Amino acid sequence: MNLLLFGPPGVGKGTQGVRLAEELNIAHLAMGDILRTAVREGTESGNKAKGYMDAGKLVPDDVVVSMIEERILQDRESGFLLDGFPRNVAQAEALQLMLQRHGLHLDHIVFMDAPEEELLKRLSGRIICRACGFGFHRHYSPPQKEGVCDRCGGELYQREDDREDVIADRLHVYHEQTRPLLSFYEQQEGFARIDASGAMDEVLEKLKRVVND
Ligand code: AP5
């Protein structure tokens, strides 16, 4: 099964993407995580991406399209869940052509939404494991031991782009470039829209209902 989750920053794409991909035994392809790994490893793509990411801007399309294509091809047998790609209409068109070229398609396309006030609370409290990338929240889902990942014991940190000023820029970019994906996808087969403002388990149940339909 191949899925796409899209929606604003902080809506829970990563949180739910990890859980849903585990349930369905498919690969979780999170564009932000793939880019952060490339930055950490100092690859050519990572070096190109870093400045855009720190400023909350979109990394150029040619960089992200080739990175995601490589991962999709690696995981085409097991199936995959796309999180954070595409993020504008040009990327959505590139994805459509790429999937056609490889004889693949998306079974479900889910738009997740929540009020901006909730997104701000989620982003400003987010802490992430440096080693495995698992996400926690200072108030909503704190780790058992402060600063330490429950899953792998790694160190937890706050993302550079989760500073208040950068969050505002990311939300602006979302409204300008990513929200228009709604008109691109809403008439397509497999499209669903869910209210992701509830508790994590509630949101997961909604997503499971969509994919089991
Ligand atoms: P990326 O890492 O994809 O960031 P994002 O889309 O801004 O999304 P987030 O990771 O911030 O939010 P999320 O929806 O995954 O929320 P999460 O589950 O963590 O991208 C970062 C940057 O990379 C971009 O700004 C851009 O520069 C670049 N980039 C990435 N993709 C690109 C592309 N395609 N093209 C160009 N550039 C690209 O949840 C947030 C917090 O809330 C967590 O702490 C979590 O624990 C908590 N939480 C989640 N759900 C709930 C809930 N139901 N109740 C309470 N708390 C919750």
PDB file of C-alpha atoms and ligand atoms in Angstrom:
ATOM      1  CA  MET A   1       0.000   0.000   0.000  1.00  0.00           C
ATOM      2  CA  ASN A   2       1.227   3.521  -0.819  1.00  0.00           C
ATOM      3  CA  LEU A   3      -0.033   6.500   1.173  1.00  0.00           C
ATOM      4  CA  LEU A   4       0.417  10.244   1.268  1.00  0.00           C
ATOM      5  CA  LEU A   5      -0.153  12.409   4.362  1.00  0.00           C
ATOM      6  CA  PHE A   6      -0.122  16.168   3.929  1.00  0.00           C
ATOM      7  CA  GLY A   7      -1.063  19.166   6.026  1.00  0.00           C
ATOM      8  CA  PRO A   8       0.417  22.097   7.954  1.00  0.00           C
ATOM      9  CA  PRO A   9       3.615  21.996  10.027  1.00  0.00           C
ATOM     10  CA  GLY A  10       2.936  20.454  13.432  1.00  0.00           C
ATOM     11  CA  VAL A  11      -0.329  18.756  12.483  1.00  0.00           C
ATOM     12  CA  GLY A  12       1.133  15.340  13.356  1.00  0.00           C
ATOM     13  CA  LYS A  13       2.260  13.924   9.996  1.00  0.00           C
ATOM     14  CA  GLY A  14       5.489  12.590  11.485  1.00  0.00           C
ATOM     15  CA  THR A  15       3.891  11.348  14.720  1.00  0.00           C
ATOM     16  CA  GLN A  16       1.156   9.467  12.882  1.00  0.00           C
ATOM     17  CA  GLY A  17       3.345   8.546   9.921  1.00  0.00           C
ATOM     18  CA  VAL A  18       5.675   6.498  12.143  1.00  0.00           C
ATOM     19  CA  ARG A  19       2.770   4.696  13.840  1.00  0.00           C
ATOM     20  CA  LEU A  20       0.739   4.035  10.722  1.00  0.00           C
ATOM     21  CA  ALA A  21       3.742   2.820   8.737  1.00  0.00           C
ATOM     22  CA  GLU A  22       4.601   0.417  11.592  1.00  0.00           C
ATOM     23  CA  GLU A  23       0.997  -0.896  11.672  1.00  0.00           C
ATOM     24  CA  LEU A  24       0.946  -1.422   7.917  1.00  0.00           C
ATOM     25  CA  ASN A  25       4.530  -2.650   7.702  1.00  0.00           C
ATOM     26  CA  ILE A  26       5.449  -0.113   5.041  1.00  0.00           C
ATOM     27  CA  ALA A  27       8.318   2.404   4.851  1.00  0.00           C
ATOM     28  CA  HIS A  28       7.865   5.870   6.383  1.00  0.00           C
ATOM     29  CA  LEU A  29       9.431   8.348   3.949  1.00  0.00           C
ATOM     30  CA  ALA A  30       9.568  11.668   5.814  1.00  0.00           C
ATOM     31  CA  MET A  31      11.083  14.337   3.556  1.00  0.00           C
ATOM     32  CA  GLY A  32      12.165  16.488   6.512  1.00  0.00           C
ATOM     33  CA  ASP A  33      13.977  13.535   8.152  1.00  0.00           C
ATOM     34  CA  ILE A  34      15.635  12.563   4.874  1.00  0.00           C
ATOM     35  CA  LEU A  35      16.857  16.161   4.465  1.00  0.00           C
ATOM     36  CA  ARG A  36      18.036  16.467   8.088  1.00  0.00           C
ATOM     37  CA  THR A  37      20.058  13.245   7.670  1.00  0.00           C
ATOM     38  CA  ALA A  38      21.634  14.641   4.478  1.00  0.00           C
ATOM     39  CA  VAL A  39      22.513  17.877   6.316  1.00  0.00           C
ATOM     40  CA  ARG A  40      24.048  15.939   9.223  1.00  0.00           C
ATOM     41  CA  GLU A  41      26.076  13.789   6.854  1.00  0.00           C
ATOM     42  CA  GLY A  42      27.210  16.837   4.860  1.00  0.00           C
ATOM     43  CA  THR A  43      26.160  15.418   1.481  1.00  0.00           C
ATOM     44  CA  GLU A  44      25.924  17.714  -1.547  1.00  0.00           C
ATOM     45  CA  SER A  45      22.098  17.790  -1.305  1.00  0.00           C
ATOM     46  CA  GLY A  46      22.302  18.357   2.452  1.00  0.00           C
ATOM     47  CA  ASN A  47      24.637  21.324   1.995  1.00  0.00           C
ATOM     48  CA  LYS A  48      22.262  22.839  -0.577  1.00  0.00           C
ATOM     49  CA  ALA A  49      19.259  22.298   1.726  1.00  0.00           C
ATOM     50  CA  LYS A  50      20.574  23.581   5.057  1.00  0.00           C
ATOM     51  CA  GLY A  51      20.083  27.341   4.632  1.00  0.00           C
ATOM     52  CA  TYR A  52      16.537  26.929   3.315  1.00  0.00           C
ATOM     53  CA  MET A  53      15.581  24.623   6.172  1.00  0.00           C
ATOM     54  CA  ASP A  54      16.995  26.844   8.918  1.00  0.00           C
ATOM     55  CA  ALA A  55      14.993  29.744   7.486  1.00  0.00           C
ATOM     56  CA  GLY A  56      11.767  27.715   7.219  1.00  0.00           C
ATOM     57  CA  LYS A  57      11.748  28.023   3.409  1.00  0.00           C
ATOM     58  CA  LEU A  58      11.217  25.204   0.914  1.00  0.00           C
ATOM     59  CA  VAL A  59      14.311  23.467  -0.410  1.00  0.00           C
ATOM     60  CA  PRO A  60      14.434  23.748  -4.262  1.00  0.00           C
ATOM     61  CA  ASP A  61      12.223  21.226  -6.058  1.00  0.00           C
ATOM     62  CA  ASP A  62      15.020  19.564  -8.085  1.00  0.00           C
ATOM     63  CA  VAL A  63      16.877  18.673  -4.859  1.00  0.00           C
ATOM     64  CA  VAL A  64      13.905  17.085  -3.067  1.00  0.00           C
ATOM     65  CA  VAL A  65      12.408  15.370  -6.128  1.00  0.00           C
ATOM     66  CA  SER A  66      15.541  13.358  -6.880  1.00  0.00           C
ATOM     67  CA  MET A  67      16.049  12.489  -3.202  1.00  0.00           C
ATOM     68  CA  ILE A  68      12.514  11.155  -2.780  1.00  0.00           C
ATOM     69  CA  GLU A  69      12.570   9.241  -6.063  1.00  0.00           C
ATOM     70  CA  GLU A  70      15.603   7.307  -4.885  1.00  0.00           C
ATOM     71  CA  ARG A  71      13.802   6.343  -1.645  1.00  0.00           C
ATOM     72  CA  ILE A  72      10.533   5.455  -3.376  1.00  0.00           C
ATOM     73  CA  LEU A  73      12.407   3.074  -5.662  1.00  0.00           C
ATOM     74  CA  GLN A  74      14.176   1.492  -2.677  1.00  0.00           C
ATOM     75  CA  ASP A  75      10.869   0.869  -0.893  1.00  0.00           C
ATOM     76  CA  ARG A  76       8.509   0.166  -3.768  1.00  0.00           C
ATOM     77  CA  GLU A  77       8.189  -3.534  -2.894  1.00  0.00           C
ATOM     78  CA  SER A  78       7.081  -3.046   0.730  1.00  0.00           C
ATOM     79  CA  GLY A  79       4.971   0.046   0.021  1.00  0.00           C
ATOM     80  CA  PHE A  80       5.540   3.508   1.488  1.00  0.00           C
ATOM     81  CA  LEU A  81       3.974   6.401   3.355  1.00  0.00           C
ATOM     82  CA  LEU A  82       4.977   9.848   2.093  1.00  0.00           C
ATOM     83  CA  ASP A  83       5.151  12.577   4.756  1.00  0.00           C
ATOM     84  CA  GLY A  84       6.258  16.102   3.788  1.00  0.00           C
ATOM     85  CA  PHE A  85       6.456  15.453   0.052  1.00  0.00           C
ATOM     86  CA  PRO A  86       4.980  16.899  -2.107  1.00  0.00           C
ATOM     87  CA  ARG A  87       4.810  20.382  -0.636  1.00  0.00           C
ATOM     88  CA  ASN A  88       3.778  22.433  -3.656  1.00  0.00           C
ATOM     89  CA  VAL A  89       1.914  21.823  -6.906  1.00  0.00           C
ATOM     90  CA  ALA A  90       5.100  21.477  -9.001  1.00  0.00           C
ATOM     91  CA  GLN A  91       6.277  18.676  -6.668  1.00  0.00           C
ATOM     92  CA  ALA A  92       2.845  17.010  -6.839  1.00  0.00           C
ATOM     93  CA  GLU A  93       3.029  17.027 -10.635  1.00  0.00           C
ATOM     94  CA  ALA A  94       6.565  15.634 -10.525  1.00  0.00           C
ATOM     95  CA  LEU A  95       5.378  12.887  -8.152  1.00  0.00           C
ATOM     96  CA  GLN A  96       2.497  11.968 -10.428  1.00  0.00           C
ATOM     97  CA  LEU A  97       4.830  11.573 -13.418  1.00  0.00           C
ATOM     98  CA  MET A  98       7.386   9.670 -11.324  1.00  0.00           C
ATOM     99  CA  LEU A  99       4.755   7.190 -10.054  1.00  0.00           C
ATOM    100  CA  GLN A 100       3.406   6.672 -13.586  1.00  0.00           C
ATOM    101  CA  ARG A 101       6.933   6.101 -14.883  1.00  0.00           C
ATOM    102  CA  HIS A 102       7.502   3.359 -12.305  1.00  0.00           C
ATOM    103  CA  GLY A 103       4.025   1.788 -12.569  1.00  0.00           C
ATOM    104  CA  LEU A 104       3.051   2.876  -9.024  1.00  0.00           C
ATOM    105  CA  HIS A 105       0.071   4.757  -7.562  1.00  0.00           C
ATOM    106  CA  LEU A 106      -1.178   6.242  -4.294  1.00  0.00           C
ATOM    107  CA  ASP A 107      -3.935   4.216  -2.611  1.00  0.00           C
ATOM    108  CA  HIS A 108      -4.831   6.929  -0.087  1.00  0.00           C
ATOM    109  CA  ILE A 109      -4.143  10.660   0.046  1.00  0.00           C
ATOM    110  CA  VAL A 110      -4.985  12.154   3.443  1.00  0.00           C
ATOM    111  CA  PHE A 111      -5.155  15.842   4.288  1.00  0.00           C
ATOM    112  CA  MET A 112      -4.711  16.413   8.046  1.00  0.00           C
ATOM    113  CA  ASP A 113      -5.786  19.718   9.533  1.00  0.00           C
ATOM    114  CA  ALA A 114      -5.917  21.437  12.949  1.00  0.00           C
ATOM    115  CA  PRO A 115      -6.414  25.030  14.160  1.00  0.00           C
ATOM    116  CA  GLU A 116      -3.329  27.257  14.019  1.00  0.00           C
ATOM    117  CA  GLU A 117      -3.334  27.790  17.795  1.00  0.00           C
ATOM    118  CA  GLU A 118      -2.942  24.021  18.286  1.00  0.00           C
ATOM    119  CA  LEU A 119      -0.160  23.833  15.651  1.00  0.00           C
ATOM    120  CA  LEU A 120       1.779  26.522  17.507  1.00  0.00           C
ATOM    121  CA  LYS A 121       1.497  24.649  20.813  1.00  0.00           C
ATOM    122  CA  ARG A 122       2.609  21.402  19.208  1.00  0.00           C
ATOM    123  CA  LEU A 123       5.603  22.889  17.394  1.00  0.00           C
ATOM    124  CA  SER A 124       6.910  24.991  20.259  1.00  0.00           C
ATOM    125  CA  GLY A 125       6.872  21.988  22.649  1.00  0.00           C
ATOM    126  CA  ARG A 126       8.342  19.424  20.270  1.00  0.00           C
ATOM    127  CA  ILE A 127      11.568  17.611  21.183  1.00  0.00           C
ATOM    128  CA  ILE A 128      13.246  15.045  18.951  1.00  0.00           C
ATOM    129  CA  CYS A 129      15.759  12.262  19.384  1.00  0.00           C
ATOM    130  CA  ARG A 130      19.082  13.060  17.748  1.00  0.00           C
ATOM    131  CA  ALA A 131      19.793   9.359  17.235  1.00  0.00           C
ATOM    132  CA  CYS A 132      16.527   7.795  15.971  1.00  0.00           C
ATOM    133  CA  GLY A 133      14.451  10.875  15.083  1.00  0.00           C
ATOM    134  CA  PHE A 134      11.464   9.842  17.248  1.00  0.00           C
ATOM    135  CA  GLY A 135       9.386  12.851  18.314  1.00  0.00           C
ATOM    136  CA  PHE A 136       8.115  13.751  21.813  1.00  0.00           C
ATOM    137  CA  HIS A 137       6.306  16.769  23.211  1.00  0.00           C
ATOM    138  CA  ARG A 138       7.235  18.517  26.456  1.00  0.00           C
ATOM    139  CA  HIS A 139       3.610  18.454  27.670  1.00  0.00           C
ATOM    140  CA  TYR A 140       1.539  16.155  25.425  1.00  0.00           C
ATOM    141  CA  SER A 141       3.901  13.157  25.241  1.00  0.00           C
ATOM    142  CA  PRO A 142       6.941  13.735  27.462  1.00  0.00           C
ATOM    143  CA  PRO A 143       9.740  11.159  27.609  1.00  0.00           C
ATOM    144  CA  GLN A 144       9.998   9.108  30.801  1.00  0.00           C
ATOM    145  CA  LYS A 145      13.384  10.664  31.602  1.00  0.00           C
ATOM    146  CA  GLU A 146      13.954  14.309  30.724  1.00  0.00           C
ATOM    147  CA  GLY A 147      16.207  14.817  27.705  1.00  0.00           C
ATOM    148  CA  VAL A 148      16.482  11.077  26.933  1.00  0.00           C
ATOM    149  CA  CYS A 149      14.686   9.114  24.195  1.00  0.00           C
ATOM    150  CA  ASP A 150      12.435   6.300  25.505  1.00  0.00           C
ATOM    151  CA  ARG A 151      13.035   4.260  22.365  1.00  0.00           C
ATOM    152  CA  CYS A 152      16.825   4.282  21.987  1.00  0.00           C
ATOM    153  CA  GLY A 153      18.310   6.306  24.865  1.00  0.00           C
ATOM    154  CA  GLY A 154      19.487   9.063  22.473  1.00  0.00           C
ATOM    155  CA  GLU A 155      19.693  12.753  23.350  1.00  0.00           C
ATOM    156  CA  LEU A 156      16.558  14.893  22.797  1.00  0.00           C
ATOM    157  CA  TYR A 157      16.828  18.350  21.215  1.00  0.00           C
ATOM    158  CA  GLN A 158      14.665  21.159  19.869  1.00  0.00           C
ATOM    159  CA  ARG A 159      14.760  21.693  16.089  1.00  0.00           C
ATOM    160  CA  GLU A 160      16.310  24.987  14.888  1.00  0.00           C
ATOM    161  CA  ASP A 161      13.172  25.694  12.859  1.00  0.00           C
ATOM    162  CA  ASP A 162      10.884  25.244  15.882  1.00  0.00           C
ATOM    163  CA  ARG A 163      11.857  28.725  17.137  1.00  0.00           C
ATOM    164  CA  GLU A 164       8.858  31.065  17.236  1.00  0.00           C
ATOM    165  CA  ASP A 165      10.048  33.384  14.418  1.00  0.00           C
ATOM    166  CA  VAL A 166      10.831  30.477  12.083  1.00  0.00           C
ATOM    167  CA  ILE A 167       7.502  28.762  12.887  1.00  0.00           C
ATOM    168  CA  ALA A 168       5.712  31.908  11.641  1.00  0.00           C
ATOM    169  CA  ASP A 169       7.662  31.737   8.355  1.00  0.00           C
ATOM    170  CA  ARG A 170       6.895  28.033   7.941  1.00  0.00           C
ATOM    171  CA  LEU A 171       3.175  28.643   8.415  1.00  0.00           C
ATOM    172  CA  HIS A 172       3.322  31.435   5.837  1.00  0.00           C
ATOM    173  CA  VAL A 173       5.070  29.128   3.342  1.00  0.00           C
ATOM    174  CA  TYR A 174       2.446  26.473   4.091  1.00  0.00           C
ATOM    175  CA  HIS A 175      -0.463  28.800   3.272  1.00  0.00           C
ATOM    176  CA  GLU A 176       1.203  30.112   0.115  1.00  0.00           C
ATOM    177  CA  GLN A 177       2.589  26.887  -1.329  1.00  0.00           C
ATOM    178  CA  THR A 178       1.353  23.718   0.355  1.00  0.00           C
ATOM    179  CA  ARG A 179      -2.318  24.386   1.070  1.00  0.00           C
ATOM    180  CA  PRO A 180      -3.035  24.724  -2.697  1.00  0.00           C
ATOM    181  CA  LEU A 181      -2.359  20.962  -2.852  1.00  0.00           C
ATOM    182  CA  LEU A 182      -5.856  20.570  -1.440  1.00  0.00           C
ATOM    183  CA  SER A 183      -7.440  21.605  -4.767  1.00  0.00           C
ATOM    184  CA  PHE A 184      -4.883  19.474  -6.617  1.00  0.00           C
ATOM    185  CA  TYR A 185      -5.805  16.306  -4.688  1.00  0.00           C
ATOM    186  CA  GLU A 186      -9.378  16.628  -3.418  1.00  0.00           C
ATOM    187  CA  GLN A 187     -11.039  15.293  -6.568  1.00  0.00           C
ATOM    188  CA  GLN A 188      -8.610  12.380  -6.873  1.00  0.00           C
ATOM    189  CA  GLU A 189      -9.556   8.826  -6.016  1.00  0.00           C
ATOM    190  CA  GLY A 190      -8.476   7.846  -2.486  1.00  0.00           C
ATOM    191  CA  PHE A 191      -8.619  11.405  -1.106  1.00  0.00           C
ATOM    192  CA  ALA A 192      -9.772  11.902   2.512  1.00  0.00           C
ATOM    193  CA  ARG A 193      -9.657  14.803   4.935  1.00  0.00           C
ATOM    194  CA  ILE A 194      -9.410  14.349   8.696  1.00  0.00           C
ATOM    195  CA  ASP A 195      -9.600  16.635  11.688  1.00  0.00           C
ATOM    196  CA  ALA A 196      -6.242  16.022  13.428  1.00  0.00           C
ATOM    197  CA  SER A 197      -6.856  18.306  16.401  1.00  0.00           C
ATOM    198  CA  GLY A 198      -7.713  15.494  18.865  1.00  0.00           C
ATOM    199  CA  ALA A 199      -5.487  13.274  20.987  1.00  0.00           C
ATOM    200  CA  MET A 200      -2.804  11.194  19.230  1.00  0.00           C
ATOM    201  CA  ASP A 201      -4.654   7.867  19.606  1.00  0.00           C
ATOM    202  CA  GLU A 202      -7.900   9.369  18.315  1.00  0.00           C
ATOM    203  CA  VAL A 203      -6.153  10.734  15.232  1.00  0.00           C
ATOM    204  CA  LEU A 204      -4.477   7.367  14.615  1.00  0.00           C
ATOM    205  CA  GLU A 205      -7.871   5.624  14.782  1.00  0.00           C
ATOM    206  CA  LYS A 206      -9.264   8.048  12.186  1.00  0.00           C
ATOM    207  CA  LEU A 207      -6.326   7.358   9.883  1.00  0.00           C
ATOM    208  CA  LYS A 208      -6.707   3.595  10.320  1.00  0.00           C
ATOM    209  CA  ARG A 209     -10.383   3.863   9.381  1.00  0.00           C
ATOM    210  CA  VAL A 210      -9.427   5.709   6.191  1.00  0.00           C
ATOM    211  CA  VAL A 211      -6.784   3.213   5.097  1.00  0.00           C
ATOM    212  CA  ASN A 212      -8.883   0.160   6.008  1.00  0.00           C
ATOM    213  CA  ASP A 213     -11.849   1.418   3.965  1.00  0.00           C
TER     214      ASP A 213
HETATM  215  P1  AP5 B   1       9.428  18.767   7.996  1.00  0.00           P
HETATM  216  O1  AP5 B   1      10.338  18.098   8.932  1.00  0.00           O
HETATM  217  O2  AP5 B   1       8.623  17.945   7.056  1.00  0.00           O
HETATM  218  O3  AP5 B   1       8.536  19.774   8.818  1.00  0.00           O
HETATM  219  P2  AP5 B   1       6.988  20.184   8.676  1.00  0.00           P
HETATM  220  O4  AP5 B   1       6.203  19.773   7.487  1.00  0.00           O
HETATM  221  O5  AP5 B   1       7.041  21.622   8.925  1.00  0.00           O
HETATM  222  O6  AP5 B   1       6.299  19.292   9.603  1.00  0.00           O
HETATM  223  P3  AP5 B   1       6.688  19.070  11.029  1.00  0.00           P
HETATM  224  O7  AP5 B   1       7.706  17.973  11.119  1.00  0.00           O
HETATM  225  O8  AP5 B   1       7.040  20.356  11.670  1.00  0.00           O
HETATM  226  O9  AP5 B   1       5.288  18.645  11.626  1.00  0.00           O
HETATM  227  P4  AP5 B   1       4.521  17.269  11.671  1.00  0.00           P
HETATM  228  O10 AP5 B   1       3.205  17.455  10.991  1.00  0.00           O
HETATM  229  O11 AP5 B   1       5.354  16.105  11.226  1.00  0.00           O
HETATM  230  O12 AP5 B   1       4.254  17.226  13.221  1.00  0.00           O
HETATM  231  P5  AP5 B   1       4.791  16.210  14.337  1.00  0.00           P
HETATM  232  O13 AP5 B   1       4.190  14.867  14.113  1.00  0.00           O
HETATM  233  O14 AP5 B   1       6.262  16.296  14.501  1.00  0.00           O
HETATM  234  O15 AP5 B   1      10.256  19.807   7.076  1.00  0.00           O
HETATM  235  C1  AP5 B   1      11.241  20.663   7.638  1.00  0.00           C
HETATM  236  C2  AP5 B   1      11.853  21.533   6.555  1.00  0.00           C
HETATM  237  O16 AP5 B   1      12.444  20.701   5.524  1.00  0.00           O
HETATM  238  C3  AP5 B   1      10.872  22.418   5.779  1.00  0.00           C
HETATM  239  O17 AP5 B   1      10.611  23.628   6.452  1.00  0.00           O
HETATM  240  C4  AP5 B   1      11.651  22.637   4.467  1.00  0.00           C
HETATM  241  O18 AP5 B   1      12.684  23.555   4.626  1.00  0.00           O
HETATM  242  C5  AP5 B   1      12.272  21.273   4.234  1.00  0.00           C
HETATM  243  N1  AP5 B   1      11.413  20.399   3.437  1.00  0.00           N
HETATM  244  C6  AP5 B   1      10.790  19.262   3.859  1.00  0.00           C
HETATM  245  N2  AP5 B   1      10.078  18.704   2.863  1.00  0.00           N
HETATM  246  C7  AP5 B   1      10.266  19.502   1.771  1.00  0.00           C
HETATM  247  C8  AP5 B   1       9.778  19.483   0.428  1.00  0.00           C
HETATM  248  N3  AP5 B   1       8.937  18.522   0.006  1.00  0.00           N
HETATM  249  N4  AP5 B   1      10.148  20.468  -0.391  1.00  0.00           N
HETATM  250  C9  AP5 B   1      10.974  21.442  -0.002  1.00  0.00           C
HETATM  251  N5  AP5 B   1      11.474  21.547   1.251  1.00  0.00           N
HETATM  252  C10 AP5 B   1      11.109  20.576   2.132  1.00  0.00           C
HETATM  253  O19 AP5 B   1       4.073  16.870  15.619  1.00  0.00           O
HETATM  254  C11 AP5 B   1       4.509  18.084  16.153  1.00  0.00           C
HETATM  255  C12 AP5 B   1       4.497  18.009  17.692  1.00  0.00           C
HETATM  256  O20 AP5 B   1       3.163  17.836  18.141  1.00  0.00           O
HETATM  257  C13 AP5 B   1       5.300  16.834  18.279  1.00  0.00           C
HETATM  258  O21 AP5 B   1       5.940  17.257  19.440  1.00  0.00           O
HETATM  259  C14 AP5 B   1       4.239  15.787  18.611  1.00  0.00           C
HETATM  260  O22 AP5 B   1       4.627  15.003  19.721  1.00  0.00           O
HETATM  261  C15 AP5 B   1       3.024  16.665  18.918  1.00  0.00           C
HETATM  262  N6  AP5 B   1       1.763  16.053  18.481  1.00  0.00           N
HETATM  263  C16 AP5 B   1       1.503  15.444  17.292  1.00  0.00           C
HETATM  264  N7  AP5 B   1       0.219  15.016  17.241  1.00  0.00           N
HETATM  265  C17 AP5 B   1      -0.338  15.395  18.425  1.00  0.00           C
HETATM  266  C18 AP5 B   1      -1.637  15.243  18.978  1.00  0.00           C
HETATM  267  N8  AP5 B   1      -2.627  14.643  18.313  1.00  0.00           N
HETATM  268  N9  AP5 B   1      -1.859  15.757  20.210  1.00  0.00           N
HETATM  269  C19 AP5 B   1      -0.857  16.393  20.902  1.00  0.00           C
HETATM  270  N10 AP5 B   1       0.396  16.544  20.430  1.00  0.00           N
HETATM  271  C20 AP5 B   1       0.650  16.055  19.207  1.00  0.00           C
END
